[in-house]
mmCIF file of C-alpha atoms in Angstrom:
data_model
loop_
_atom_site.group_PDB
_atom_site.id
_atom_site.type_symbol
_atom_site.label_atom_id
_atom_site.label_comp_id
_atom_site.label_asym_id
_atom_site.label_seq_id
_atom_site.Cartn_x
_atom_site.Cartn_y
_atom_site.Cartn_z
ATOM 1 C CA UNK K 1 30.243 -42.659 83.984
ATOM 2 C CA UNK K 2 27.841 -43.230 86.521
ATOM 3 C CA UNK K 3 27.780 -43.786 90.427
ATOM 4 C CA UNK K 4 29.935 -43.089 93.324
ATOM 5 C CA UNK K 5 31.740 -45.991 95.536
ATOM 6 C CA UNK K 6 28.990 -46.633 97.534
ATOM 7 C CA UNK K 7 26.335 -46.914 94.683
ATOM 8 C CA UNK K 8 29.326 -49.542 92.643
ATOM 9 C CA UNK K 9 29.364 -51.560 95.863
ATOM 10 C CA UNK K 10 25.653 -51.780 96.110
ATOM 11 C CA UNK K 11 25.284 -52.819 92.537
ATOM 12 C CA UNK K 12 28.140 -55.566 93.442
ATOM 13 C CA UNK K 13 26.684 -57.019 96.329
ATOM 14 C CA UNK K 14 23.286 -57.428 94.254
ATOM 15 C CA UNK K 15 24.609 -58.179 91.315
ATOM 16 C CA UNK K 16 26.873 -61.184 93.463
ATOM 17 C CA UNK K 17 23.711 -62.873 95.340
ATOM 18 C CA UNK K 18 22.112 -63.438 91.811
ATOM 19 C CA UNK K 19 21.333 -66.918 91.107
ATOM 20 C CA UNK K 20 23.543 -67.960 87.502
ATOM 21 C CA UNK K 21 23.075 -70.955 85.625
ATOM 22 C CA UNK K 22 26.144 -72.675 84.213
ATOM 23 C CA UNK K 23 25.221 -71.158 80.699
ATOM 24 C CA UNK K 24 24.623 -67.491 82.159
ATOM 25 C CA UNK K 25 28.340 -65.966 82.218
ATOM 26 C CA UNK K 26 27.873 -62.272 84.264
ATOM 27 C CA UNK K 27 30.299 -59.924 83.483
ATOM 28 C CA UNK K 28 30.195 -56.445 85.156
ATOM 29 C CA UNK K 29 32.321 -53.397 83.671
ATOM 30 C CA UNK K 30 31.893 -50.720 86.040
ATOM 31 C CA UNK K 31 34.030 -47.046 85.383
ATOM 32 C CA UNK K 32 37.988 -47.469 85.924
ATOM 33 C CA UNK K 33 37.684 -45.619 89.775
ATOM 34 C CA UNK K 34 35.358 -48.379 91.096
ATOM 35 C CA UNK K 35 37.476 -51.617 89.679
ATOM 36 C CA UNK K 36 39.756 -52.219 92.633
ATOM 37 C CA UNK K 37 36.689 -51.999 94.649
ATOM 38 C CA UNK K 38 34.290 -54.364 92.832
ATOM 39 C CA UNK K 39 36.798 -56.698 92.110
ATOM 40 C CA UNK K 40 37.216 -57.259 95.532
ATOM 41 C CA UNK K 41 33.978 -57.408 96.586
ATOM 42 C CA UNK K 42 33.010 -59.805 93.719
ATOM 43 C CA UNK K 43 36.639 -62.299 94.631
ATOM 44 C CA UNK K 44 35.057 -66.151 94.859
ATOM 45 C CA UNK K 45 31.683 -64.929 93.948
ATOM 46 C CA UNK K 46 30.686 -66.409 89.788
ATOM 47 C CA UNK K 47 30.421 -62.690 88.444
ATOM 48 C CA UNK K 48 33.588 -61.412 86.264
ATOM 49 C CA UNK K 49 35.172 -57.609 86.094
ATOM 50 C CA UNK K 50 36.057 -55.743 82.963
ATOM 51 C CA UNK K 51 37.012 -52.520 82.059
ATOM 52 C CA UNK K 52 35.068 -50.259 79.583
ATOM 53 C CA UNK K 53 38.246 -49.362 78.220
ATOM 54 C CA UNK K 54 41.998 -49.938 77.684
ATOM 55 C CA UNK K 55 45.134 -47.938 76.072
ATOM 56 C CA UNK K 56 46.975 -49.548 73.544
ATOM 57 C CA UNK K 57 50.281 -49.085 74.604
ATOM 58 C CA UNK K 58 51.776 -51.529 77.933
ATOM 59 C CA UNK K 59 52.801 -47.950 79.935
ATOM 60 C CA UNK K 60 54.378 -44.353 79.009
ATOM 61 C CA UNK K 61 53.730 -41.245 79.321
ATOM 62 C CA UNK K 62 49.894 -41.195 78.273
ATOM 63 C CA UNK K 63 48.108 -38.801 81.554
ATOM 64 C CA UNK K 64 44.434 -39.937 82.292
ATOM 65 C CA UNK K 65 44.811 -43.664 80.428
ATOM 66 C CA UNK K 66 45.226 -47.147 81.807
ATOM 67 C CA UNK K 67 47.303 -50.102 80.379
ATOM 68 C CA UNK K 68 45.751 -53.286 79.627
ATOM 69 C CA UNK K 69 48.336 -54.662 81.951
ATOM 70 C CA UNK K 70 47.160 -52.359 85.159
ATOM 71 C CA UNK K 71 43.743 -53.958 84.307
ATOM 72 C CA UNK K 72 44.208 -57.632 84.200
ATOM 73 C CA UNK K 73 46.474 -56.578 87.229
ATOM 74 C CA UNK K 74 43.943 -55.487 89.601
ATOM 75 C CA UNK K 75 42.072 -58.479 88.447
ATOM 76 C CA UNK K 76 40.157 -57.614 85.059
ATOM 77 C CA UNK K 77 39.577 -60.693 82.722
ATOM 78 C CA UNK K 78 37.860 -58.541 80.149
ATOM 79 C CA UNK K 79 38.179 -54.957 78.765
ATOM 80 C CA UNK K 80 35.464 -53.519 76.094
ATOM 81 C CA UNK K 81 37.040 -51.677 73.154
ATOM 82 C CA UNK K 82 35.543 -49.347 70.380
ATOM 83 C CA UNK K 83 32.284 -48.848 71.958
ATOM 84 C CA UNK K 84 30.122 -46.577 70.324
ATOM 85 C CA UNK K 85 30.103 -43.338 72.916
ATOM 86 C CA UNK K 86 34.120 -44.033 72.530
ATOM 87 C CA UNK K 87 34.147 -44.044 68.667
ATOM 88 C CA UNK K 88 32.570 -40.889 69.180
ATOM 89 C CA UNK K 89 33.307 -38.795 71.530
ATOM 90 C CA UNK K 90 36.640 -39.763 71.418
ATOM 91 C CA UNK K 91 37.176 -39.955 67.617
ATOM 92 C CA UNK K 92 38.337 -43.471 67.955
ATOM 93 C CA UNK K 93 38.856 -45.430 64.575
ATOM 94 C CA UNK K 94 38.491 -48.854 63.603
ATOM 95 C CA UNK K 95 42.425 -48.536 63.559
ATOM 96 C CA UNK K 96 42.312 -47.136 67.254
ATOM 97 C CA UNK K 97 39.911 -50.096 68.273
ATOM 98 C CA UNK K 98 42.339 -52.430 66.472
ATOM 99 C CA UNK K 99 45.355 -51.982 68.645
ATOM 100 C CA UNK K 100 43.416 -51.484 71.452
ATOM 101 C CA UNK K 101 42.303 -55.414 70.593
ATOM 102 C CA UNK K 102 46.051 -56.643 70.640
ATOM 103 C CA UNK K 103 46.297 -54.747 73.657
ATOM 104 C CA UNK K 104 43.812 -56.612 75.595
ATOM 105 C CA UNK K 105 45.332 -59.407 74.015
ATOM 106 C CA UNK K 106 48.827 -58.884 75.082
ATOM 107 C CA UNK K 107 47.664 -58.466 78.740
ATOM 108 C CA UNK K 108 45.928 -61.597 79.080
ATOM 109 C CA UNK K 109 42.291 -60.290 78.576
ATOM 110 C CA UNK K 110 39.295 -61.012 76.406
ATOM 111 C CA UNK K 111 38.410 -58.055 74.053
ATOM 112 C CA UNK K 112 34.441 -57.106 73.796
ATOM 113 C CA UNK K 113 34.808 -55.037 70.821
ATOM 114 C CA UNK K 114 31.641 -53.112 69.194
ATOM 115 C CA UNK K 115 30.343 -52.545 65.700
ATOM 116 C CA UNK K 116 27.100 -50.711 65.187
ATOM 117 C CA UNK K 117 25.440 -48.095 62.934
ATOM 118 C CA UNK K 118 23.953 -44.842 63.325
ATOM 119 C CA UNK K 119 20.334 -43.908 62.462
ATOM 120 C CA UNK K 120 21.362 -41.843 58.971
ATOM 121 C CA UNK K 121 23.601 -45.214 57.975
ATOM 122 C CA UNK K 122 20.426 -47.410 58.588
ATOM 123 C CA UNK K 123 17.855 -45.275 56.943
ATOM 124 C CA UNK K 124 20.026 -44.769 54.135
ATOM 125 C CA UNK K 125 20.233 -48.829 54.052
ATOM 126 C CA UNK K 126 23.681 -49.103 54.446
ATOM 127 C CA UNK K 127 24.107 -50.853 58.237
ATOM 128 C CA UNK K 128 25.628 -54.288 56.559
ATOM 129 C CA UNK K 129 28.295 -52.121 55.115
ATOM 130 C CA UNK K 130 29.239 -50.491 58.213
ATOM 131 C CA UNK K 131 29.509 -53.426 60.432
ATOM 132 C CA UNK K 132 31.358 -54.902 58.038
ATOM 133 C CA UNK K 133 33.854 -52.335 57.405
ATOM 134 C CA UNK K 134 34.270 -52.248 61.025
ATOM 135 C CA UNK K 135 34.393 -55.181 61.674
ATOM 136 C CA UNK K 136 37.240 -55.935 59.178
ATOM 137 C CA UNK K 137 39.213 -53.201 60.141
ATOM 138 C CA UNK K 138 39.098 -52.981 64.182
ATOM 139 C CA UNK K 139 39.705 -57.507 64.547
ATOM 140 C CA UNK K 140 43.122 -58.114 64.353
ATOM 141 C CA UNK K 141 44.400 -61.304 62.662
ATOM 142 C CA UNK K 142 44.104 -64.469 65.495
ATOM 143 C CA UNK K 143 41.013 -63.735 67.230
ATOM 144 C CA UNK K 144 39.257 -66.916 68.926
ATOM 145 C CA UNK K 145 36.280 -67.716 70.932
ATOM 146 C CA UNK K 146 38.542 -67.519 73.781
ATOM 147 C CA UNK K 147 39.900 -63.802 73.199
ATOM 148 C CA UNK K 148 37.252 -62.244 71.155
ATOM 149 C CA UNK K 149 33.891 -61.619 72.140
ATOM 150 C CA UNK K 150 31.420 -59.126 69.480
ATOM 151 C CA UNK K 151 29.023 -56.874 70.777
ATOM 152 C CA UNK K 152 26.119 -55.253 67.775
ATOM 153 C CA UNK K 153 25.445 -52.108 69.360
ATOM 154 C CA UNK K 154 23.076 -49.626 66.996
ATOM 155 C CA UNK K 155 24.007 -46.144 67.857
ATOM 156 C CA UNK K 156 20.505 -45.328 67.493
ATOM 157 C CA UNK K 157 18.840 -47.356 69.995
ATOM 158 C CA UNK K 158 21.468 -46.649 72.867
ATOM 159 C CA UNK K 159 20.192 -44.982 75.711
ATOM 160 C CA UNK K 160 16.745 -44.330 73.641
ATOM 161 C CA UNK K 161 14.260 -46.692 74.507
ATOM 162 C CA UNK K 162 14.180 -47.714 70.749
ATOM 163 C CA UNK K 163 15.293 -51.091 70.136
ATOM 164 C CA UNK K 164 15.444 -52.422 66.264
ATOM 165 C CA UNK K 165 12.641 -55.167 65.240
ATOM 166 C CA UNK K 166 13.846 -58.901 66.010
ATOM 167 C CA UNK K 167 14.255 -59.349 62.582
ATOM 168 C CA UNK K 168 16.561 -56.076 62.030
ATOM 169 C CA UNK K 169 18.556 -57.661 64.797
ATOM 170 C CA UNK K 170 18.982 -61.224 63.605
ATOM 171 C CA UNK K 171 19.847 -59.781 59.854
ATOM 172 C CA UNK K 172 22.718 -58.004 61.638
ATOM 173 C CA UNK K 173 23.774 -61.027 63.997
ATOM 174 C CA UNK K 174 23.863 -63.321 61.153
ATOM 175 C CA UNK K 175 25.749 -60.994 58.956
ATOM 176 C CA UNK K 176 28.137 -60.811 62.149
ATOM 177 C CA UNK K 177 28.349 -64.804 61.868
ATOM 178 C CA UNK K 178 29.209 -65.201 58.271
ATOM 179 C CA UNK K 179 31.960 -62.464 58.270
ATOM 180 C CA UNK K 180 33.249 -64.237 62.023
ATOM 181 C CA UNK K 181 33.095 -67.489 60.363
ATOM 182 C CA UNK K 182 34.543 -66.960 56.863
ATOM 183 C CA UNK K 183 37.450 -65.139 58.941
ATOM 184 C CA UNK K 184 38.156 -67.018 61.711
ATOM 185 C CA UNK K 185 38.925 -71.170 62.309
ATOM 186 C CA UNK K 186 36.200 -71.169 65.066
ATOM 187 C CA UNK K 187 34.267 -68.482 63.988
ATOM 188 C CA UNK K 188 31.226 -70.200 64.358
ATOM 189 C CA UNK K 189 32.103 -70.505 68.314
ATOM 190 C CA UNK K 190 32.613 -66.637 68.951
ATOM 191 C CA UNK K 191 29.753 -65.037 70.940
ATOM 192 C CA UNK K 192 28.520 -62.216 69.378
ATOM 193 C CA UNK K 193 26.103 -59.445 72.148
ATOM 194 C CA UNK K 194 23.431 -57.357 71.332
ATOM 195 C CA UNK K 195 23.430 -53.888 73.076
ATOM 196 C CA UNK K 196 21.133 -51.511 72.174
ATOM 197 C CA UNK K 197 18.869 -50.676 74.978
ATOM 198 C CA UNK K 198 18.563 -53.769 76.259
ATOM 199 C CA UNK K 199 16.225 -53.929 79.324
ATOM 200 C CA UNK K 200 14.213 -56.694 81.773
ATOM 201 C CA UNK K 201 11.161 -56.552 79.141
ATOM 202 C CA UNK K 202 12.818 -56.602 75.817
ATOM 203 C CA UNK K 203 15.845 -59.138 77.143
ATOM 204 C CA UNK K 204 13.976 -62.708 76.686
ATOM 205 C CA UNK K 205 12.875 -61.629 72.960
ATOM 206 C CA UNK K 206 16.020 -60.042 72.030
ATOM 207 C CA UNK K 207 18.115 -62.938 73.123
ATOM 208 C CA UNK K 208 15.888 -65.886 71.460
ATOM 209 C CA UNK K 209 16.809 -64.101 68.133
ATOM 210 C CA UNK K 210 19.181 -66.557 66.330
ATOM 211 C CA UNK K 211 23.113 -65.957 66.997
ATOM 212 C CA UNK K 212 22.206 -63.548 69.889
ATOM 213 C CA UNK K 213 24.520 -65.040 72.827
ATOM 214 C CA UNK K 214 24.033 -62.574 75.354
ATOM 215 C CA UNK K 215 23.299 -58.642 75.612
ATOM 216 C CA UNK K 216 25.930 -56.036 76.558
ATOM 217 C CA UNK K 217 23.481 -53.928 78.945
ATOM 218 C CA UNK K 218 23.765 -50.308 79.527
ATOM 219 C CA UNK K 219 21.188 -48.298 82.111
ATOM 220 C CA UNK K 220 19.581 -51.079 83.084
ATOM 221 C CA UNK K 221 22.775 -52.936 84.614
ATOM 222 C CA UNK K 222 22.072 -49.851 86.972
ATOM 223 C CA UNK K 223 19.110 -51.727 88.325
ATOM 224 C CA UNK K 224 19.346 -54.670 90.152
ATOM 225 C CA UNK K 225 16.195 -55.900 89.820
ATOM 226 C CA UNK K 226 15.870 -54.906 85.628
ATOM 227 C CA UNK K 227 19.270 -56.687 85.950
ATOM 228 C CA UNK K 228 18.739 -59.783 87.732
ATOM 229 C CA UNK K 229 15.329 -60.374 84.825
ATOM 230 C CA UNK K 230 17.795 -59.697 81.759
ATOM 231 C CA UNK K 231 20.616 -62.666 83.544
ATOM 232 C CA UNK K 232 17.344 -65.148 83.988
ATOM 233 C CA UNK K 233 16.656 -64.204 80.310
ATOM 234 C CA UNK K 234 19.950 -65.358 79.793
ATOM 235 C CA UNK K 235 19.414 -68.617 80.676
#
């Protein structure tokens, strides 16, 4: 929830002269008042549009929330579900994050859903058992490579400036892999994002950990320039 119109458009137009590589995919999720705009000022440029959120029901009466449908509609390809600031602050379950999958699903877009631990569940040891509980419960039953993407977010390093070790991170990631690929035919194929305070001098280490496929960036997508370092990182 950050940024009026003419700070989204600015971060477009940057974000849409940025060199990309074929394997760098840019995906930009900006708040649901600035999508109509920064679709359209992103239309034939390489950059995709998601949403940070969707409801799980295709309309109604539901005041303040916006269909999965409306989103793909106004030309969203992705919408992120279950993120940790929604799981939260808005009580949102692994249930909640589960229909909110199909949802996506139903509407044509890929799902970025997000798993992640807070600091008491890691220093009591138990962050395996959380991501996989959540996991399990908020991926729905015929999830692919194509309609699933996993984002590793710990709570405890958003917006902090902490980041876990590399090590922390790849014992996550490759938990994350086994479950995905026990689970799933192409398991193996899903990406799976780390998120977690991910900025332009932590972004080339973070993403040369093993079965780290890209990073789900917070406050630094706010910055061009920290932005344009973490997409050559990505290459």
């Amino acid at each position: 929830m950050n940024g009026r119109k003419a700070d989204a458009m600015a971060l477009a137009a940057a974000i849409a002269a940025l060199p990309t590589a074929e394997r760098a995919e840019i995906l930009v999720c900006p708040p649901f008042v600035h999508l109509v705009s920064v679709a359209d000022a992103l239309s034939g440029s390489a950059v995709q549009v998601g949403a940070q959120d969707c409801h799980p029901a295709p309309a109604g009466a539901h005041t303040g929330d916006v269909a999965a449908e409306m989103l793909f509609d106004i030309g969203c390809r992705y919408a992120i579900v279950g993120h940790s600031e929604r799981r939260a602050n808005h009580r949102e379950s692994d249930v909640d994050v589960n229909a909110k999958i199909v949802a996506a699903w139903r509407a044509g877009l890929c799902a970025i859903a997000c798993v992640g631990e807070t600091l008491a569940e890691r220093d009591a040891g138990t962050t395996l058992e959380i991501v996989g509980r959540q996991l399990a419960g908020s991926l729905p039953d015929g999830a692919t490579a194509a309609n699933l993407v996993v984002a590793y977010e710990p709570v405890w390093a958003i917006g902090t400036g902490r980041t876990p070790t590399t090590a922390q991170v790849a014992e996550v990631h490759a938990a994350i892999r086994a479950a995905l690929v026990a689970r799933f035919a192409d398991g193996a194929a899903m990406r799976i994002l780390y998120g977690g305070s991910v900025n332009d001098k932590n972004a080339a280490e973070l993403m040369a950990v093993a079965n780290v496929d890209g990073a789900l960036v917070g406050g630094a997508s706010l910055k061009p320039d920290a932005f344009a370092a973490i997409v050559a990182a990505a290459r």
